[in-house]
Coordinates of C-alpha atoms in Angstrom, one line a residue:
Chain A
M864 CA 107.4 92.7 74.3
K865 CA 105.1 95.0 76.2
K866 CA 103.2 97.8 74.5
S867 CA 102.9 101.2 76.0
F868 CA 99.5 102.9 76.4
G869 CA 100.7 106.2 78.1
A870 CA 98.8 107.9 80.8
L871 CA 95.7 106.1 81.3
T872 CA 93.3 104.5 84.1
L873 CA 93.9 101.0 82.6
A874 CA 93.8 98.7 85.6
Y875 CA 92.2 95.5 86.0
P876 CA 90.1 94.4 88.0
T877 CA 88.0 97.5 89.1
P878 CA 84.9 97.0 90.9
V879 CA 81.1 97.8 90.0
W880 CA 79.6 99.3 93.0
V881 CA 76.4 101.2 93.3
I882 CA 76.3 104.2 95.8
G883 CA 73.3 104.8 97.8
T884 CA 72.6 108.0 99.1
Y885 CA 69.5 110.5 100.2
D886 CA 69.1 114.0 98.8
K887 CA 67.9 116.9 100.7
E888 CA 64.3 115.9 100.2
D889 CA 65.1 112.3 101.2
K890 CA 64.6 111.0 97.9
P891 CA 67.0 107.8 97.5
N892 CA 69.4 107.9 94.6
A893 CA 71.8 105.1 93.3
A894 CA 75.1 105.8 91.3
T895 CA 77.5 103.4 89.8
V896 CA 81.2 103.9 90.2
A897 CA 84.2 101.7 89.2
W898 CA 86.9 104.0 91.0
G899 CA 87.3 102.9 94.4
G900 CA 88.3 100.1 96.8
V901 CA 89.1 99.1 100.5
C902 CA 91.4 101.5 101.9
S903 CA 91.8 100.6 105.5
S904 CA 91.6 97.5 107.7
K905 CA 91.2 99.4 111.2
P906 CA 88.8 101.0 111.0
P907 CA 87.4 98.9 108.1
A908 CA 87.0 101.7 105.3
V909 CA 86.4 102.1 101.6
A910 CA 87.2 104.9 99.3
I911 CA 85.3 105.9 96.3
S912 CA 85.8 108.5 93.8
L913 CA 83.2 111.0 92.5
R914 CA 83.4 114.1 90.3
K915 CA 81.9 117.2 92.0
S916 CA 79.2 117.7 89.1
R917 CA 77.6 114.4 90.4
Y918 CA 74.3 114.5 92.3
T919 CA 75.8 111.8 94.7
Y920 CA 78.7 114.2 95.7
D921 CA 76.5 116.8 97.2
N922 CA 74.3 113.9 98.8
I923 CA 77.2 112.6 100.6
R924 CA 78.6 115.9 101.8
E925 CA 75.0 116.7 103.1
R926 CA 74.3 113.4 104.8
Q927 CA 77.8 112.2 105.7
A928 CA 76.9 108.8 104.5
F929 CA 76.6 106.4 101.8
T930 CA 76.0 102.8 101.1
V931 CA 78.1 100.5 98.9
N932 CA 75.8 98.2 97.2
V933 CA 77.5 95.2 95.2
P934 CA 75.3 94.2 92.2
G935 CA 75.3 90.4 91.1
A936 CA 75.6 89.6 87.6
V937 CA 71.9 89.4 87.2
H938 CA 71.9 93.1 88.1
V939 CA 74.2 94.2 85.3
M940 CA 71.5 96.2 83.5
I941 CA 70.5 98.1 86.6
A942 CA 74.2 98.8 87.4
D943 CA 74.7 100.2 84.0
Y944 CA 71.7 102.4 83.9
C945 CA 72.6 103.7 87.3
G946 CA 75.7 105.0 85.9
M947 CA 74.3 106.4 82.8
V948 CA 71.5 108.8 84.3
S949 CA 71.5 111.4 86.9
G950 CA 69.3 111.2 89.9
R951 CA 68.7 115.2 89.3
N952 CA 66.4 114.0 86.4
V953 CA 65.1 110.5 87.3
D954 CA 64.0 108.6 90.1
K955 CA 66.3 105.6 89.5
F956 CA 64.9 103.3 92.2
A957 CA 61.4 103.7 90.5
A958 CA 62.8 103.3 87.0
A959 CA 64.7 100.1 87.9
K960 CA 62.2 98.7 90.3
M961 CA 64.5 98.8 93.0
T962 CA 63.5 98.8 96.8
A963 CA 65.3 101.5 98.9
V964 CA 65.8 100.5 102.6
R965 CA 66.8 102.8 105.2
S966 CA 70.2 101.9 106.6
E967 CA 70.6 100.9 110.3
K968 CA 73.8 102.6 111.1
V969 CA 74.0 105.7 108.8
D970 CA 71.7 108.2 107.0
A971 CA 71.8 106.4 103.5
P972 CA 69.5 103.9 101.8
Y973 CA 70.4 100.4 100.5
I974 CA 69.2 98.6 97.7
A975 CA 67.3 95.6 98.8
E976 CA 67.7 93.3 95.8
F977 CA 71.4 93.5 95.9
P978 CA 73.2 90.7 97.5
M979 CA 75.7 92.4 99.6
I980 CA 75.7 96.0 101.1
L981 CA 78.1 98.2 103.1
E982 CA 76.8 101.0 105.3
C983 CA 79.4 103.7 105.4
S984 CA 80.0 106.8 107.5
L985 CA 82.0 109.7 105.9
I986 CA 85.3 110.1 107.6
G987 CA 87.2 111.9 105.2
Q988 CA 87.6 113.3 101.6
N989 CA 90.5 114.0 99.5
E990 CA 90.8 115.8 96.2
V991 CA 92.8 113.9 93.5
G992 CA 92.5 115.7 90.0
V993 CA 89.0 115.8 88.7
H994 CA 88.0 113.4 91.6
V995 CA 87.0 113.6 95.1
N996 CA 87.9 110.5 97.2
F997 CA 85.3 109.8 99.9
I998 CA 86.4 107.8 102.6
G999 CA 83.6 105.7 104.4
E1000 CA 84.0 103.7 107.5
I1001 CA 82.3 100.5 107.1
L1002 CA 79.8 100.4 110.2
D1003 CA 78.0 97.1 108.9
V1004 CA 78.1 94.7 106.0
K1005 CA 74.9 93.0 105.2
V1006 CA 74.7 89.8 102.9
D1007 CA 71.6 87.8 101.7
E1008 CA 71.4 84.7 103.8
S1009 CA 71.1 83.0 100.6
M1010 CA 74.4 84.0 99.4
L1011 CA 76.4 82.4 102.5
G1012 CA 78.7 79.3 102.1
S1013 CA 78.5 76.3 104.2
D1014 CA 81.3 78.2 106.5
G1015 CA 78.7 81.1 107.2
L1016 CA 80.7 83.5 105.2
P1017 CA 79.5 85.1 102.0
D1018 CA 80.2 83.2 99.0
I1019 CA 81.7 85.2 96.1
L1020 CA 80.3 82.8 93.5
K1021 CA 77.0 83.0 94.6
I1022 CA 77.3 86.9 95.2
D1023 CA 78.6 86.9 91.5
P1024 CA 79.9 90.4 91.6
I1025 CA 80.7 92.4 88.4
I1026 CA 84.2 93.4 87.3
Y1027 CA 84.7 96.4 85.1
A1028 CA 87.2 96.5 82.3
P1029 CA 88.2 100.2 81.8
E1030 CA 88.9 101.3 78.2
N1031 CA 87.2 98.5 76.3
Q1032 CA 84.3 99.1 78.8
N1033 CA 83.3 95.6 79.3
Y1034 CA 81.5 93.9 82.4
H1035 CA 82.7 90.6 83.4
G1036 CA 81.6 88.0 86.0
I1037 CA 83.6 86.3 88.7
G1038 CA 85.6 83.2 87.7
K1039 CA 86.5 80.1 89.4
C1040 CA 88.7 79.7 92.6
L1041 CA 92.4 79.7 92.0
G1042 CA 93.5 79.0 95.5
K1043 CA 93.6 80.1 99.1
A1044 CA 95.5 83.3 100.1
F1045 CA 98.3 83.1 102.7
A1046 CA 98.5 79.5 101.7
I1047 CA 99.1 78.8 97.9
G1048 CA 102.3 80.9 98.0
K1049 CA 104.0 78.7 100.7
G1050 CA 105.2 76.6 97.8
L1051 CA 107.7 79.4 97.2
K1052 CA 108.8 79.8 100.8
Chain B
M553 CA 66.5 88.3 104.4
K554 CA 70.0 89.9 105.0
K555 CA 72.4 88.8 107.7
S556 CA 74.5 91.3 109.3
F557 CA 78.2 90.9 109.6
G558 CA 79.2 93.9 111.7
A559 CA 82.1 96.3 110.8
L560 CA 84.4 94.5 108.5
T561 CA 86.3 95.0 105.3
L562 CA 84.0 92.7 103.4
A563 CA 83.6 93.9 99.8
Y564 CA 83.6 92.3 96.5
P565 CA 85.6 92.4 94.3
T566 CA 89.1 93.6 95.4
P567 CA 92.0 93.6 93.2
V568 CA 95.3 91.6 93.6
W569 CA 98.1 94.0 92.6
V570 CA 101.8 93.5 93.3
I571 CA 103.6 96.7 94.2
G572 CA 107.2 97.1 92.8
T573 CA 109.7 99.5 94.5
Y574 CA 113.3 99.8 95.0
D575 CA 114.6 100.2 98.6
K576 CA 117.7 102.4 99.3
E577 CA 120.3 100.1 98.0
D578 CA 118.4 99.6 94.7
K579 CA 117.0 96.4 95.7
P580 CA 113.9 95.8 94.0
N581 CA 110.9 94.4 96.0
A582 CA 107.4 93.1 95.2
A583 CA 104.6 93.2 97.6
T584 CA 101.0 92.3 97.2
V585 CA 98.2 94.5 98.1
A586 CA 94.4 93.8 97.8
W587 CA 93.4 97.2 99.3
G588 CA 93.4 99.8 96.3
G589 CA 91.7 101.0 93.3
V590 CA 91.7 103.7 90.6
C591 CA 91.1 107.2 92.2
S592 CA 91.1 109.7 89.6
S593 CA 90.5 109.9 85.8
K594 CA 92.6 113.1 85.4
P595 CA 95.5 112.8 86.0
P596 CA 94.8 109.1 85.8
A597 CA 95.8 107.8 89.3
V598 CA 95.5 104.7 91.6
A599 CA 95.5 104.6 95.4
I600 CA 97.1 101.7 97.3
S601 CA 96.8 101.2 101.0
L602 CA 99.9 99.8 103.1
R603 CA 100.7 99.7 106.8
K604 CA 103.7 101.9 108.0
S605 CA 105.3 98.7 109.1
R606 CA 105.7 97.4 105.5
Y607 CA 109.1 97.6 103.8
T608 CA 107.4 98.9 100.6
Y609 CA 106.0 101.9 102.8
D610 CA 109.6 103.3 103.3
N611 CA 110.6 102.5 99.8
I612 CA 107.6 104.5 98.3
R613 CA 108.3 107.4 100.5
E614 CA 112.1 107.3 99.5
R615 CA 111.8 106.9 95.8
Q616 CA 108.5 108.8 95.5
A617 CA 107.3 106.1 92.9
F618 CA 105.9 102.6 92.6
T619 CA 104.7 100.2 90.0
V620 CA 101.5 98.2 90.1
N621 CA 101.9 94.8 88.5
V622 CA 98.8 93.0 87.7
P623 CA 99.5 89.3 87.7
G624 CA 97.4 86.8 85.6
A625 CA 96.0 83.6 87.1
V626 CA 98.9 81.7 86.0
H627 CA 100.7 83.9 88.6
V628 CA 98.6 83.2 91.7
M629 CA 101.4 81.4 93.6
I630 CA 103.8 84.3 93.2
A631 CA 101.4 87.0 94.2
D632 CA 100.4 85.0 97.2
Y633 CA 103.9 84.8 98.0
C634 CA 104.9 88.3 97.5
G635 CA 102.1 89.0 100.3
M636 CA 103.5 86.5 102.7
V637 CA 107.2 87.7 103.0
S638 CA 108.9 90.8 103.8
G639 CA 111.6 92.2 101.4
R640 CA 113.5 93.1 104.6
N641 CA 114.3 89.3 104.8
V642 CA 114.4 88.0 101.5
D643 CA 114.9 88.9 97.8
K644 CA 111.5 88.0 96.6
F645 CA 112.6 88.8 92.7
A646 CA 115.2 85.9 93.1
A647 CA 113.0 83.6 95.1
A648 CA 110.1 83.8 92.9
K649 CA 112.3 84.0 89.5
M650 CA 111.0 87.2 88.5
T651 CA 112.8 89.7 86.3
A652 CA 112.9 93.2 87.5
V653 CA 112.9 95.9 84.8
R654 CA 113.6 99.3 85.6
S655 CA 110.6 101.6 84.8
E656 CA 111.0 104.4 81.8
K657 CA 109.0 107.0 83.6
V658 CA 109.4 106.4 87.3
D659 CA 112.1 105.2 89.9
A660 CA 110.6 101.8 90.4
P661 CA 111.0 98.4 88.8
Y662 CA 108.3 96.5 87.1
I663 CA 107.9 92.6 86.9
A664 CA 108.6 91.7 83.1
E665 CA 106.7 88.4 83.6
F666 CA 103.5 90.0 84.5
P667 CA 100.9 91.0 81.6
M668 CA 100.2 94.6 82.7
I669 CA 102.1 96.9 84.5
L670 CA 101.3 100.8 85.6
E671 CA 104.4 103.1 86.1
C672 CA 103.2 105.3 89.1
S673 CA 104.7 108.6 90.4
L674 CA 103.6 109.4 94.0
I675 CA 101.5 112.5 94.1
G676 CA 99.7 112.2 97.4
Q677 CA 99.4 110.4 100.7
N678 CA 96.6 110.1 103.4
E679 CA 96.5 108.3 106.6
V680 CA 93.1 106.2 107.0
G681 CA 93.3 104.2 110.3
V682 CA 96.1 101.8 110.4
H683 CA 96.9 102.3 106.7
V684 CA 98.2 104.9 104.4
N685 CA 96.8 105.5 101.2
F686 CA 99.5 106.3 98.6
I687 CA 98.2 108.0 95.5
G688 CA 100.2 107.4 92.5
E689 CA 99.8 109.3 89.0
I690 CA 99.7 106.6 86.1
L691 CA 102.3 107.8 83.8
D692 CA 102.4 104.9 81.6
V693 CA 100.6 101.5 81.4
K694 CA 102.4 98.6 79.5
V695 CA 100.6 95.4 78.4
D696 CA 102.2 92.3 76.8
E697 CA 101.3 92.5 73.1
S698 CA 100.0 89.0 73.3
M699 CA 97.5 90.1 75.7
L700 CA 95.7 92.5 73.2
G701 CA 92.5 91.8 71.6
S702 CA 91.8 92.6 67.9
D703 CA 90.9 96.1 68.7
G704 CA 94.5 96.7 70.1
L705 CA 93.2 97.1 73.5
P706 CA 94.3 94.9 76.5
D707 CA 92.0 91.8 76.5
I708 CA 90.9 91.1 80.3
L709 CA 90.2 87.5 79.4
K710 CA 94.0 87.2 78.0
I711 CA 95.4 89.2 80.8
D712 CA 93.2 86.9 83.3
P713 CA 93.7 88.9 86.4
I714 CA 93.0 87.6 90.0
I715 CA 90.2 88.8 92.2
Y716 CA 90.4 88.5 95.9
A717 CA 87.7 87.7 98.1
P718 CA 88.2 89.3 101.8
E719 CA 87.3 87.1 104.9
N720 CA 87.2 83.7 103.0
Q721 CA 90.5 84.6 101.7
N722 CA 90.1 82.9 98.3
Y723 CA 91.7 84.2 95.0
H724 CA 89.3 84.0 91.9
G725 CA 89.9 84.2 88.2
I726 CA 87.9 86.7 85.8
G727 CA 84.5 85.3 84.4
K728 CA 82.8 85.8 81.1
C729 CA 81.6 88.9 79.4
L730 CA 78.2 90.3 80.8
G731 CA 77.9 93.2 78.4
K732 CA 79.1 96.4 77.3
A733 CA 79.1 99.5 79.9
F734 CA 77.0 102.6 79.0
A735 CA 75.1 100.5 76.6
I736 CA 73.5 97.4 78.3
G737 CA 71.8 99.7 80.8
K738 CA 69.8 101.6 77.9
G739 CA 67.1 98.9 78.4
L740 CA 65.9 100.8 81.4
K741 CA 66.1 104.1 80.0

């Protein structure tokens, strides 16, 4: 028996991504979002949603760029902090002892301490209700070499990304491998 | 030291959602996506990305509706299968022994066996590269009563959603609770 919860943003899993931008004075900022996801394979692109009132909203429009910084579970306090305070009032990089590195491909900073970062160039924006969805073409993905597996690809268990559970507002870690995509389903073919 | 991977859809975590639709003949279909996320809080809305070639693309445009069905880890084989074959050729509900239930709020079926489902009405669509992002307003979220916690809210550890790791193409389970949002970050304030 299913219980109805009505019209809510209740969906599992949602990501925890920290968005890196520069403001007009070149001050780096870091803002946490859980509304977002990959939105295109070619060009590779992500969509992230921000309210117009957020500092990062103006920064992205000004610089036409942002980074997606994927925190590991060890960064959960920083990730939460970056969603609680505004870059208008504080220097979050200083407060959280993060190092801002200028991206190679786009006009936005990334967080050196985070294991995985995406450099994104703004290629579109769409209003949906109270949010604006910014579409960023992924020009480069950088991953700490210590986070790679024996196949040379990023190892999600080493990166240890954070999952957010809307409504009950808990952060979770990643769990064990359940199987290989485009393979485990063959059992039903 | 970070390694550059270039322009790739490498982002952790991405969801594993099975999209429920009806075709012109009222045949229910279920198609798995990993490109998607919440995109607005008010109205509550999700975005999912599909190539125009997919059967579900036509179904959504025809019926102006879809459901997001969140599989639990126990459904990983079904979820993978629903991303491997096309509803043009097979009846996936029959093949995977899923029960299609007509949604209350929208013209789309949901999967009775899955623990969490979102009934979504199409309110927008945007092309991004090879994908079309369908924006669905969430009109209702339904969750199995056995998946609720003592607070009456869905328990993500009971629902046990699947996380997808692009590039190395592994499915993963959810991990332990890392802390409370809008709380754990206060340590840095």
